[in-house]
Short mmCIF file of C-alpha atoms in Angstrom, two decimals:
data_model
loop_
_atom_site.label_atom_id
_atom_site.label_comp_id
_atom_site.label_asym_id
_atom_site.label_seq_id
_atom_site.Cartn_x
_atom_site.Cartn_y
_atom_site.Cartn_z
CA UNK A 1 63.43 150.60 46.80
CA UNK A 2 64.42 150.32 43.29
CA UNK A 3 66.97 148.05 41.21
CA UNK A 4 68.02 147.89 38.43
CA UNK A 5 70.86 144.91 36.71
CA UNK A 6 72.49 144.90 34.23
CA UNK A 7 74.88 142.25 33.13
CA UNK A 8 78.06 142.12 30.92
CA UNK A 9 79.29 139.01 29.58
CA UNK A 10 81.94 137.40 27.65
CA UNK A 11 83.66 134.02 27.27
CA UNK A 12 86.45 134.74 29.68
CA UNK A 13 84.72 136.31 32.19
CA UNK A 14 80.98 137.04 33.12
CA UNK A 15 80.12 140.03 35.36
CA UNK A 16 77.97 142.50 36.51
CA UNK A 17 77.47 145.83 37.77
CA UNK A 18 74.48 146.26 40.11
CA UNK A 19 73.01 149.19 40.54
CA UNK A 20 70.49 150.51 43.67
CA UNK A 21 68.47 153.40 44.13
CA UNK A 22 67.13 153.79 46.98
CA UNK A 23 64.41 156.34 47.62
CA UNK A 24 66.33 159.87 48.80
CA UNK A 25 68.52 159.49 45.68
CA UNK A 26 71.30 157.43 47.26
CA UNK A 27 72.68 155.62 44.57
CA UNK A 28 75.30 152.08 45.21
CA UNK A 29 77.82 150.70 42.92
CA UNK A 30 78.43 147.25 43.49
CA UNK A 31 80.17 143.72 41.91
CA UNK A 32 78.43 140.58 41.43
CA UNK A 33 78.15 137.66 39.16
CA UNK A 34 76.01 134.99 37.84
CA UNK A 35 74.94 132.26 39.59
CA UNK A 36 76.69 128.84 40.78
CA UNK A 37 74.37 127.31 38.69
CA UNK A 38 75.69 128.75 35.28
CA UNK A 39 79.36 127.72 35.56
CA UNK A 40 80.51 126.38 32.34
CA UNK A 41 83.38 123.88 32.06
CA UNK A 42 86.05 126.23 31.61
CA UNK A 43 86.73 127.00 34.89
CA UNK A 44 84.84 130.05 35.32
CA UNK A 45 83.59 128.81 38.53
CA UNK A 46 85.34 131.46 40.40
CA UNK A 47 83.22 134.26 38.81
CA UNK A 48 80.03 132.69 40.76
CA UNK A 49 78.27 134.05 43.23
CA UNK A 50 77.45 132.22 46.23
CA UNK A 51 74.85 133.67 49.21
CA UNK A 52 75.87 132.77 52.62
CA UNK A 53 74.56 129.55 54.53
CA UNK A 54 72.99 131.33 57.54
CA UNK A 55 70.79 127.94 58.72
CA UNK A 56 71.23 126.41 62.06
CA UNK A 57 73.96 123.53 62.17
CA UNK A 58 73.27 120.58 59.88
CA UNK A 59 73.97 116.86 60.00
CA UNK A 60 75.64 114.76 57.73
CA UNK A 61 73.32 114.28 55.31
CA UNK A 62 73.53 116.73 52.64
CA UNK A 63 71.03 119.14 51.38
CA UNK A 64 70.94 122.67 51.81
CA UNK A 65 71.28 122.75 55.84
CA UNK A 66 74.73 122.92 57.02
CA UNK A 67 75.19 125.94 59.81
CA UNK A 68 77.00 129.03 59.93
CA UNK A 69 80.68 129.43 59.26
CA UNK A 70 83.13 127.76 61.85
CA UNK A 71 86.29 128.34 59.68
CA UNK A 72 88.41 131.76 59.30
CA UNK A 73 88.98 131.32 55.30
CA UNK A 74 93.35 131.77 54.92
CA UNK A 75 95.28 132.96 52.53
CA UNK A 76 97.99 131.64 50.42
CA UNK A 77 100.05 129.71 52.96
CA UNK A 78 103.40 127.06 52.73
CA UNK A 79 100.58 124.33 53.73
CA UNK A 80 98.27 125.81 50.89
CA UNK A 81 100.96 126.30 47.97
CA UNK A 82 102.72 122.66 47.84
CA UNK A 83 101.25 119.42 47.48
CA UNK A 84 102.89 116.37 46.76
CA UNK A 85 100.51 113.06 46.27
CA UNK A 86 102.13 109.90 44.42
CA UNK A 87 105.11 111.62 42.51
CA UNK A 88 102.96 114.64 41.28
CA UNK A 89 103.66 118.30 42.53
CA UNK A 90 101.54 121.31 42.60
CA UNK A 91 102.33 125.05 43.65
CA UNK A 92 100.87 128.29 43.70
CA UNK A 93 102.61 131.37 42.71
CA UNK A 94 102.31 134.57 44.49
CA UNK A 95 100.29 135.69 41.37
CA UNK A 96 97.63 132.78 41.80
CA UNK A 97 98.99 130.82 39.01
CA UNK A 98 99.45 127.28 39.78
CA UNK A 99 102.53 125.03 38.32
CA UNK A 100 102.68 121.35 38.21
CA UNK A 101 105.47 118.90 37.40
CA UNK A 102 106.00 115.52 38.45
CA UNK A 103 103.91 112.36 36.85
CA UNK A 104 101.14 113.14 34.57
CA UNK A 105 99.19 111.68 31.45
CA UNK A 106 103.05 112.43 30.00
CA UNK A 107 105.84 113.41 32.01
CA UNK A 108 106.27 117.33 31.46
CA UNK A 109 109.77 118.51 30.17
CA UNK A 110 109.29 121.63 32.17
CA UNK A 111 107.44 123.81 34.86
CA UNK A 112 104.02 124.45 33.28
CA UNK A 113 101.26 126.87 34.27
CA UNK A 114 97.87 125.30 34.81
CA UNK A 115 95.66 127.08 31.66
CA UNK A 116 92.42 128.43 32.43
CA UNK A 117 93.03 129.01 36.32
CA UNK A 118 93.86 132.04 38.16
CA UNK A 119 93.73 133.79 41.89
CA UNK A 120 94.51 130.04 43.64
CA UNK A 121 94.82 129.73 47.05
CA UNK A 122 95.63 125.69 47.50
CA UNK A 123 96.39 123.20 45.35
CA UNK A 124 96.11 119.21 45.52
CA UNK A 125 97.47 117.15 43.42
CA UNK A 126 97.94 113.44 42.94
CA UNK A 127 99.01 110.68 40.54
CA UNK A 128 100.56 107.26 40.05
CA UNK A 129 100.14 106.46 36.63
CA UNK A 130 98.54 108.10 33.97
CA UNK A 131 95.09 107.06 34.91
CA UNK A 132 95.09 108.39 38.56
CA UNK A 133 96.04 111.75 37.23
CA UNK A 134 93.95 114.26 39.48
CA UNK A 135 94.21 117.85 40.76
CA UNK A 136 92.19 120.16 42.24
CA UNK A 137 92.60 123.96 43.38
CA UNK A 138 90.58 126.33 45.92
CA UNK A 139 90.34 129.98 44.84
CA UNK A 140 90.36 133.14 46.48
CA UNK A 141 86.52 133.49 46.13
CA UNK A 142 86.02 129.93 47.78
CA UNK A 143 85.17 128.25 44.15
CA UNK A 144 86.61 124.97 43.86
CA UNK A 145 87.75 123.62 40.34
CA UNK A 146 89.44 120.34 39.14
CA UNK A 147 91.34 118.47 36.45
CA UNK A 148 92.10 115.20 35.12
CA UNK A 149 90.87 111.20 35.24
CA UNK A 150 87.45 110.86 36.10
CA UNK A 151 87.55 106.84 36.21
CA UNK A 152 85.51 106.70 38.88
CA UNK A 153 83.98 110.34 39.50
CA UNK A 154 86.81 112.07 41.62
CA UNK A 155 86.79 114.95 39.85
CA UNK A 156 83.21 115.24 41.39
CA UNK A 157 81.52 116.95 38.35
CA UNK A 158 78.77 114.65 37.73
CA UNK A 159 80.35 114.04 34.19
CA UNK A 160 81.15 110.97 32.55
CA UNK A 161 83.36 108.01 34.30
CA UNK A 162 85.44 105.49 32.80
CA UNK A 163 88.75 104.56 31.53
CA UNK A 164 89.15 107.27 29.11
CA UNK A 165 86.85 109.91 31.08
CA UNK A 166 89.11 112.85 31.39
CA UNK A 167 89.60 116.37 31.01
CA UNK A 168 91.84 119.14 31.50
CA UNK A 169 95.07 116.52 30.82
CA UNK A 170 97.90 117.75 29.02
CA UNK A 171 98.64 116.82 25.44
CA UNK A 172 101.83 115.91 25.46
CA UNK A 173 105.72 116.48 27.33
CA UNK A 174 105.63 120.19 25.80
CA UNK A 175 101.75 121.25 27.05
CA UNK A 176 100.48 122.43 30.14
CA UNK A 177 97.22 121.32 32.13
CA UNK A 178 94.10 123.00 32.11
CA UNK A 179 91.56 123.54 34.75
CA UNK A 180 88.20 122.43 33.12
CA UNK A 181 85.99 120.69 36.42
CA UNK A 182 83.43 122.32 38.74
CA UNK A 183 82.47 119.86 41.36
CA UNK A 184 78.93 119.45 42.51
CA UNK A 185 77.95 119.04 45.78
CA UNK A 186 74.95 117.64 48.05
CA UNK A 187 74.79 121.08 49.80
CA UNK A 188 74.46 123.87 47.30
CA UNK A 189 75.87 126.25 49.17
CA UNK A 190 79.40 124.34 49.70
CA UNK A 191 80.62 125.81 46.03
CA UNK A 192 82.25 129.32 46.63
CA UNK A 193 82.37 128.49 50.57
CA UNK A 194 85.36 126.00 50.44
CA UNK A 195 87.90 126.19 52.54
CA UNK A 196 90.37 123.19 51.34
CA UNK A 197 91.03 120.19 49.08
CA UNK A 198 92.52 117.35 49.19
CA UNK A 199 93.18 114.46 46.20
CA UNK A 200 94.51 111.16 46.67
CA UNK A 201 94.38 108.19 44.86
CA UNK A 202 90.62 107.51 42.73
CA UNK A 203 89.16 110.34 45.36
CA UNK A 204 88.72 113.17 46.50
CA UNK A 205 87.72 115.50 49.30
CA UNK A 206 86.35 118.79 50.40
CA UNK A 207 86.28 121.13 53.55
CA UNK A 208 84.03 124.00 53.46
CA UNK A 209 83.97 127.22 55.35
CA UNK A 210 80.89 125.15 57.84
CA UNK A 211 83.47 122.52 58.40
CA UNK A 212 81.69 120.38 56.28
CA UNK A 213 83.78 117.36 54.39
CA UNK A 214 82.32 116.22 51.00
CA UNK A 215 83.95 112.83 49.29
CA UNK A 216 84.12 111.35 45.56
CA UNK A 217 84.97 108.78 43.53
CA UNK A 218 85.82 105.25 43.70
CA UNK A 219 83.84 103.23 46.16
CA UNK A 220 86.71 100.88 47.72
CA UNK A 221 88.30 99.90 50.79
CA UNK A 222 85.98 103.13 52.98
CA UNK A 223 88.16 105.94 51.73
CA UNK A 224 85.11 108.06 50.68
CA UNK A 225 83.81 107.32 54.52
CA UNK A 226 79.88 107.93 53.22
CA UNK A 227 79.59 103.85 54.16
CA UNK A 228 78.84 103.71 49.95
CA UNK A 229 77.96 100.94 48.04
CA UNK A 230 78.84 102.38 44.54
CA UNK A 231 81.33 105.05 43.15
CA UNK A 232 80.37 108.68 43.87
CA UNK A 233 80.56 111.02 40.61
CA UNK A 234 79.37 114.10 42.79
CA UNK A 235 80.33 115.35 46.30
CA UNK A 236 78.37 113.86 49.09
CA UNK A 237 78.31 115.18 52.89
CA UNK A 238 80.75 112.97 54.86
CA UNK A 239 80.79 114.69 58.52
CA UNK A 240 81.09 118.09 60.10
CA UNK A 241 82.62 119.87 62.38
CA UNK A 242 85.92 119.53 60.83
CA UNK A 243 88.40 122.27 60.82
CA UNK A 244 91.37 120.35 58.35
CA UNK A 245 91.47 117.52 56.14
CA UNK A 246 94.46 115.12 55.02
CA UNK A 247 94.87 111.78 52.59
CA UNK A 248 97.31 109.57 52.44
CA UNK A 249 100.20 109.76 49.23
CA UNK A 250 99.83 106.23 48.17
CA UNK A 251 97.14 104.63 49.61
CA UNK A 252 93.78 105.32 50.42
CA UNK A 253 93.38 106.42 53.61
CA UNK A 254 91.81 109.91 54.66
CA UNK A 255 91.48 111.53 57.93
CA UNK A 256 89.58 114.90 59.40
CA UNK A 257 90.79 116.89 62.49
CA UNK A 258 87.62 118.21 63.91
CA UNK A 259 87.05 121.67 65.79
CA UNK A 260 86.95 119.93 69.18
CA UNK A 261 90.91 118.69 68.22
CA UNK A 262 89.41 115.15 67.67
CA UNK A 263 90.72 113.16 64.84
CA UNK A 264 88.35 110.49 62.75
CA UNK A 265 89.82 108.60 59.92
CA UNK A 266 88.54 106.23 57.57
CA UNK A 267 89.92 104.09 54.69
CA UNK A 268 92.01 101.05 54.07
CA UNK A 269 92.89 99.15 57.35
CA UNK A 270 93.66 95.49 56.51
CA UNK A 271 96.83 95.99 58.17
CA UNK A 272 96.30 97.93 60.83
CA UNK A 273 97.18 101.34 59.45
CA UNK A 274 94.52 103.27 61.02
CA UNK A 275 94.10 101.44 64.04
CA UNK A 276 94.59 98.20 65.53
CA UNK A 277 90.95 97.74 66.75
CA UNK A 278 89.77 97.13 63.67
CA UNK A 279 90.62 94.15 61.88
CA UNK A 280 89.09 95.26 58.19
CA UNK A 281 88.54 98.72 56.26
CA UNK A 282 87.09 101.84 58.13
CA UNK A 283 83.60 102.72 56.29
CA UNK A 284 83.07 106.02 58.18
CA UNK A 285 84.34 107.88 59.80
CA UNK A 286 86.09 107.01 63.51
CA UNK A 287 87.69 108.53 65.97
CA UNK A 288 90.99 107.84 67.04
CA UNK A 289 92.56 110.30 68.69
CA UNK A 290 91.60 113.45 70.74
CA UNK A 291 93.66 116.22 72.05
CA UNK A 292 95.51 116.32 69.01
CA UNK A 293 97.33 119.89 67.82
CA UNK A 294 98.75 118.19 64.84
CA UNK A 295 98.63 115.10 62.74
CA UNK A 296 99.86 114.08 59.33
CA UNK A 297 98.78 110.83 56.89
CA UNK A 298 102.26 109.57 54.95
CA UNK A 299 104.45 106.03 55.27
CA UNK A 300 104.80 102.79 54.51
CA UNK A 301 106.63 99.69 55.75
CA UNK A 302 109.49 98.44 53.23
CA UNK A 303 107.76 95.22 52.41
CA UNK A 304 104.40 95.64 52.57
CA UNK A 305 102.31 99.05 51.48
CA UNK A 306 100.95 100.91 54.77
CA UNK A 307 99.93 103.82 55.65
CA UNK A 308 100.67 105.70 59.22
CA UNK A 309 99.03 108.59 60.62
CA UNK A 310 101.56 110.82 63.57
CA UNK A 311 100.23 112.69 66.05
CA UNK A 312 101.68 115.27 68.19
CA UNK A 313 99.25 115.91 70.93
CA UNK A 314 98.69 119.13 72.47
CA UNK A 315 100.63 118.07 75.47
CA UNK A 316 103.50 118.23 72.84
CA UNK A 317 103.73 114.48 72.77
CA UNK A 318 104.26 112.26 69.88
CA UNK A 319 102.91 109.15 68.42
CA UNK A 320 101.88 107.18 65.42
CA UNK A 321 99.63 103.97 64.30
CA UNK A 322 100.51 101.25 64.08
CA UNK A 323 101.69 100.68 60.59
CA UNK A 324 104.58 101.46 60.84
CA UNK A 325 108.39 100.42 60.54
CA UNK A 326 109.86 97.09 61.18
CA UNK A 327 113.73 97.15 60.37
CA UNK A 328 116.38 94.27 61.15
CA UNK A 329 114.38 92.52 63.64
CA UNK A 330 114.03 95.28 65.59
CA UNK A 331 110.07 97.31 65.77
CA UNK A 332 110.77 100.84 66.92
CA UNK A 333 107.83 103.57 66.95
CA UNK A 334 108.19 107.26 66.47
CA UNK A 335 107.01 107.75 70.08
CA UNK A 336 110.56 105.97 71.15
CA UNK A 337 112.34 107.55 68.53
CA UNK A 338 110.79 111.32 69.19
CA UNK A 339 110.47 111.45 73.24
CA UNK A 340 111.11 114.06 75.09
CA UNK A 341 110.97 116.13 71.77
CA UNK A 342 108.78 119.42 71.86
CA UNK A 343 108.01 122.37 70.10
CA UNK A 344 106.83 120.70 66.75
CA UNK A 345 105.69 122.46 64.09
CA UNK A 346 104.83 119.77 61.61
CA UNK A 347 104.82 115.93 61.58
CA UNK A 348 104.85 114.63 57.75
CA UNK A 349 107.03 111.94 55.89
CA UNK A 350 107.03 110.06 52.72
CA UNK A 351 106.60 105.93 52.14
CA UNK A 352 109.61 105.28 53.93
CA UNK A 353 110.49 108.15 56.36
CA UNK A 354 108.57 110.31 59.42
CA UNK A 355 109.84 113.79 59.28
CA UNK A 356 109.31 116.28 61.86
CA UNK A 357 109.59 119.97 61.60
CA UNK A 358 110.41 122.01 64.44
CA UNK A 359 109.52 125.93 65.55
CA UNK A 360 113.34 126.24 65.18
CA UNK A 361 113.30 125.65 61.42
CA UNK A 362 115.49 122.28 61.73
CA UNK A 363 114.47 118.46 60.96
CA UNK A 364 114.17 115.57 62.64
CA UNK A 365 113.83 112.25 60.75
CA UNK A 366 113.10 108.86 61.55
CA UNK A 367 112.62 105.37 59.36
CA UNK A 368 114.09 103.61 55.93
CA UNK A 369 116.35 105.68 54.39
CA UNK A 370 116.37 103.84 51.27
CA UNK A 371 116.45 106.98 49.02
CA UNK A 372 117.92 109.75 51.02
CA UNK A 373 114.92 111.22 51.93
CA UNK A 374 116.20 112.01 55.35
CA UNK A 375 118.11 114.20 54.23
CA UNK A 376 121.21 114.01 56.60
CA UNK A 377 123.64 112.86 53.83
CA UNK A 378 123.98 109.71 54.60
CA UNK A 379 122.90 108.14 51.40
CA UNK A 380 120.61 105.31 51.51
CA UNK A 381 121.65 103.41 54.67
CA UNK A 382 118.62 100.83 54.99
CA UNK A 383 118.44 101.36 59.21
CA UNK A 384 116.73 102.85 61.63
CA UNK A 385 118.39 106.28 62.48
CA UNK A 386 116.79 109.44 63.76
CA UNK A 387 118.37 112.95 63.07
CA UNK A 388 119.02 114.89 66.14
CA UNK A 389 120.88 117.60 64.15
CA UNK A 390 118.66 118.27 61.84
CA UNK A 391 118.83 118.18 57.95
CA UNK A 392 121.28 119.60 55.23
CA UNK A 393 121.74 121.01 51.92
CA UNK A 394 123.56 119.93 49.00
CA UNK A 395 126.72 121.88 50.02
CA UNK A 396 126.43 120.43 53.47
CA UNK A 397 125.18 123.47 55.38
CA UNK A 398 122.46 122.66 57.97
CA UNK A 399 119.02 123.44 57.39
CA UNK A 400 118.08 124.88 59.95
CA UNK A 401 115.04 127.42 58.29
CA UNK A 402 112.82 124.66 56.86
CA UNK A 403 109.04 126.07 57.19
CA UNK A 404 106.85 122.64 55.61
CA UNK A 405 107.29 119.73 54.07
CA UNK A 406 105.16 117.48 51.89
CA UNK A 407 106.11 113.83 50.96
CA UNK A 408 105.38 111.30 48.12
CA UNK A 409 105.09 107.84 48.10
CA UNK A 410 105.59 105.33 45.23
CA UNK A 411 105.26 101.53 44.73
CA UNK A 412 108.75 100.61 44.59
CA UNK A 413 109.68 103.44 47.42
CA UNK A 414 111.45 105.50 44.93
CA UNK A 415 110.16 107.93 46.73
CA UNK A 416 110.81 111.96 47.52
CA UNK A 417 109.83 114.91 49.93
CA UNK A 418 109.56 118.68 49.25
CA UNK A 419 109.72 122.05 51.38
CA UNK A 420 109.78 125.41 51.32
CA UNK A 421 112.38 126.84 53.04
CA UNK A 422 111.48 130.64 55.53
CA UNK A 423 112.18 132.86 52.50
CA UNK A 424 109.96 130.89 49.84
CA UNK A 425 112.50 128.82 48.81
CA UNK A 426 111.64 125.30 47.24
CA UNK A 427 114.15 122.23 48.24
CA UNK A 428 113.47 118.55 47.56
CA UNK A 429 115.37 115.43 48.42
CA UNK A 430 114.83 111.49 47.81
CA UNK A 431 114.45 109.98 44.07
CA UNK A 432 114.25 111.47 40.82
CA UNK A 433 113.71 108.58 38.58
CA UNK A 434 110.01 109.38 37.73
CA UNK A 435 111.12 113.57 37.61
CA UNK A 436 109.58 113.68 40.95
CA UNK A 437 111.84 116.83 42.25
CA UNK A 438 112.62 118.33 38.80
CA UNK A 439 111.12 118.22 34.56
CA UNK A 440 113.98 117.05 32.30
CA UNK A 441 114.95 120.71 31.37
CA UNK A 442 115.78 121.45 35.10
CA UNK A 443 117.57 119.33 36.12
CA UNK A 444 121.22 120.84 35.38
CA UNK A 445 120.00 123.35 36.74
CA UNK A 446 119.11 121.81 40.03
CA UNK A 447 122.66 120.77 42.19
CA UNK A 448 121.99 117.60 44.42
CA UNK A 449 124.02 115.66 46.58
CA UNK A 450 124.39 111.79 46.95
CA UNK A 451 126.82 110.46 49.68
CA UNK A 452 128.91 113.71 49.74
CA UNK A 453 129.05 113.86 45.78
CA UNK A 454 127.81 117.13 44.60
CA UNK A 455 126.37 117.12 40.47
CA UNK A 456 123.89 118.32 38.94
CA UNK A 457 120.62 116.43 39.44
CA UNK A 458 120.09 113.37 36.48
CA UNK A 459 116.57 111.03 36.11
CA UNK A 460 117.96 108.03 38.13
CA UNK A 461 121.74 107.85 38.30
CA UNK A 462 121.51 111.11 40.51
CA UNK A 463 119.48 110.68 44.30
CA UNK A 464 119.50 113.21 46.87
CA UNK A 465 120.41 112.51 50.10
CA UNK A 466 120.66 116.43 50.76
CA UNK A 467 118.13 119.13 50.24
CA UNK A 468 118.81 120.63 46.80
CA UNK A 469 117.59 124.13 45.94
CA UNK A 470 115.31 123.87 43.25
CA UNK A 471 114.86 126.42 40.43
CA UNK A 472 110.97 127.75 41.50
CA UNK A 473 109.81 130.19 44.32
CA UNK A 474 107.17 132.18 44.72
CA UNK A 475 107.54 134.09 41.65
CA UNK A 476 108.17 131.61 39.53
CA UNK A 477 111.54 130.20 38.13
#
């Protein structure tokens, strides 16, 4: 057998046409590209190509060894599209383009296109000031590729660290991102075989198609779960056998869901946020769970940041850590508030409120409702209250065809959750102070709804205590 390459190249694109000849004068046309090895900077990472990981099962040490796939790659998804981490925002258009809005370097005056990426199929985003500003996007081809701060190496491209160690950050109110980052990781086969990402704050994570998870960045309080005793500026093996991956929106706490419907979790847990067994951080990873069908990372108490992590068991019962809510006295857990409850879809929340979604489309919310973000209309009443009737829009309509939420978390609580809605519709509700539901040139455009009042949406003067239809979908806005 015969073949002969031949490659064409330019600076948007490199690829190649491969031709075979095999002896009997059959004669193959086929695609390929460079190798993983040759990304540039630019985000051309998606153009690599990446051979297949066929190696018995590995441990959790790195290298080339890893196993076959365990994970059926997805496509674009609700889970996939949205991210909210801090009060940043991410989502994928039905074209692969990828929009962010929300907190950055500078607070964009508008929906923006990431520059330089196409074909996404997830997004992650975080930030709580300008120098926690990351994101990170899988593509269709299984590349991975990242933007922002690299203090402390969470954009997991080896590159420099630092205060000012950055790239891909917009320029100013008027300019969009750009995707710029190819992470490197301890198995060399993990880049154009990811499955997901996940970005929280000075970190970051991957799942590959193996159910591998890879970790970087700042070495503090176990979130990278590697045990580390120094910041990691590339992506090291953390554990297998994983099948999804989650962070926490504020605080840095990360947790896997394994094949065998396990959960481990690592991270800060100096007040009991992961589990009450433990009296200091989590280094690696731990189980705490098993039997669980769903589970989500999100909350905080009023007083004191803490992170909670809700399960809903494949029994179809509910419960959550103990970090939780203390209100008036009175210590209520979302296993009280949510018995007898089945058929859950999705268990999520923000710093101040648990949130489940149900098959039925409707809502169910539990907590502080100090900015709305139960979105019952109530306004802010600072009590414990659970919504058996689900949530409702701005013109007081129930909502009753939500398909996922995500939630934020901030320091003060001014806080916010987003959803998408059955027919690709984007709603948010909580606090806009910080332009976490809509840039300045949206907000007219958005209508809101604070204690019954209907207006357009303002910076700070304007809440929602109602989901409010805002002006992006699927094909843009």
């Amino acid at each position: 057998m015969k073949e002969v390459k031949q490659f064409f190249s330019s600076q948007i694109k490199s690829m190649c046409l491969l031709f075979t000849i095999v002896v009997g004068g059959i004669l193959t046309l086929s695609s390929c590209s460079p190798p993983c090895g040759e990304a540039n900077y630019l985000g051309t990472v998606e153009e690599c190509e990446v051979t297949a990981d066929t190696t018995s099962s590995g441990g959790g040490s790195g290298g080339s060894s890893g196993g076959s796939n365990l994970l059926t790659p997805e496509g674009l998804t609700d889970s996939s599209r949205l991210s909210v981490g801090g009060i940043k925002n991410g989502y994928v258009l039905d074209n692969g383009s990828v929009v962010t809005w929300g907190r950055g370097v500078y607070f964009p005056e508008d929906f923006y296109t990431v520059d330089n990426l196409t074909n996404a199929r997830q997004i992650s985003v975080f930030a709580m000031n300008n120098s926690s500003v990351v994101a990170c996007a899988v593509k269709n081809d299984h590349t991975t590729v990242c933007w922002g701060n690299n203090r402390y190496g969470e954009l997991g491209n080896g590159g420099p660290t630092g205060g000012s160690a950055s790239c891909g950050n917009s320029s100013s109110a008027t300019t969009a991102e750009t995707a710029c980052a190819v992470p490197i990781f301890d198995d060399n086969s993990a880049q154009g075989n990811i499955n997901r990402v996940a970005v929280g704050y000075y970190f970051s994570l991957w799942l590959d198609n193996k159910g591998k998870v890879y970790s970087a960045g700042k070495c503090e309080n176990g979130v990278l779960g590697t045990g580390c005793t120094d910041n990691q500026t590339t992506a090291v093996t953390v554990m297998t056998g994983v099948k999804d991956i989650k962070v926490h929106p504020r605080n840095q706490i990360a947790c896997a869901h394994k094949i065998d419907n396990t959960l481990h979790c690592w991270g800060e847990n100096n007040a009991n946020e992961i589990t009450s067994a433990h009296a200091n951080d989590i280094e690696t990873p731990l189980e705490i769970a098993t039997n669980v069908a769903h589970f989500g990372v999100f909350g905080a108490s009023h007083s004191t940041p803490k992170g909670t992590i809700g399960f809903v068991y494949d029994n179809g019962t509910i419960s959550c850590t103990t970090g939780w809510f203390s209100l008036s006295s009175t210590t209520s857990t979302c296993q009280d508030e949510y018995s007898g409850i089945t058929n859950v879809k999705q268990i999520s929340g923000d710093r101040n409120v648990n949130m489940l979604v149900l098959d039925n489309g409707s809502t169910l919310a539990y907590g502080l409702n100090q900015y709305g973000t139960m979105a019952h209309g109530s306004g802010n009443s600072p009590q414990r209250n659970i919504t058996a009737a689900g949530s409702i829009f701005a013109d007081g309509t129930p909502a009753n065809n939500v398909s996922y939420i995500a939630g934020g978390s901030f320091d003060s609580g001014m806080s916010h959750i987003l959803g998408i809605l059955d027919n690709g519709s984007v709603v948010g509700v909580g606090s806009n102070n910080y332009y976490q539901i809509v840039p300045t040139n949206r907000m007219s455009s958005t209508i809101c709804a604070w204690q019954g009042a209907v207006a357009a949406i303002t910076q700070d003067a304007q809440k929602c205590d109602r989901w409010a239809i805002l002006p992006i979908g699927p094909s843009g806005w």
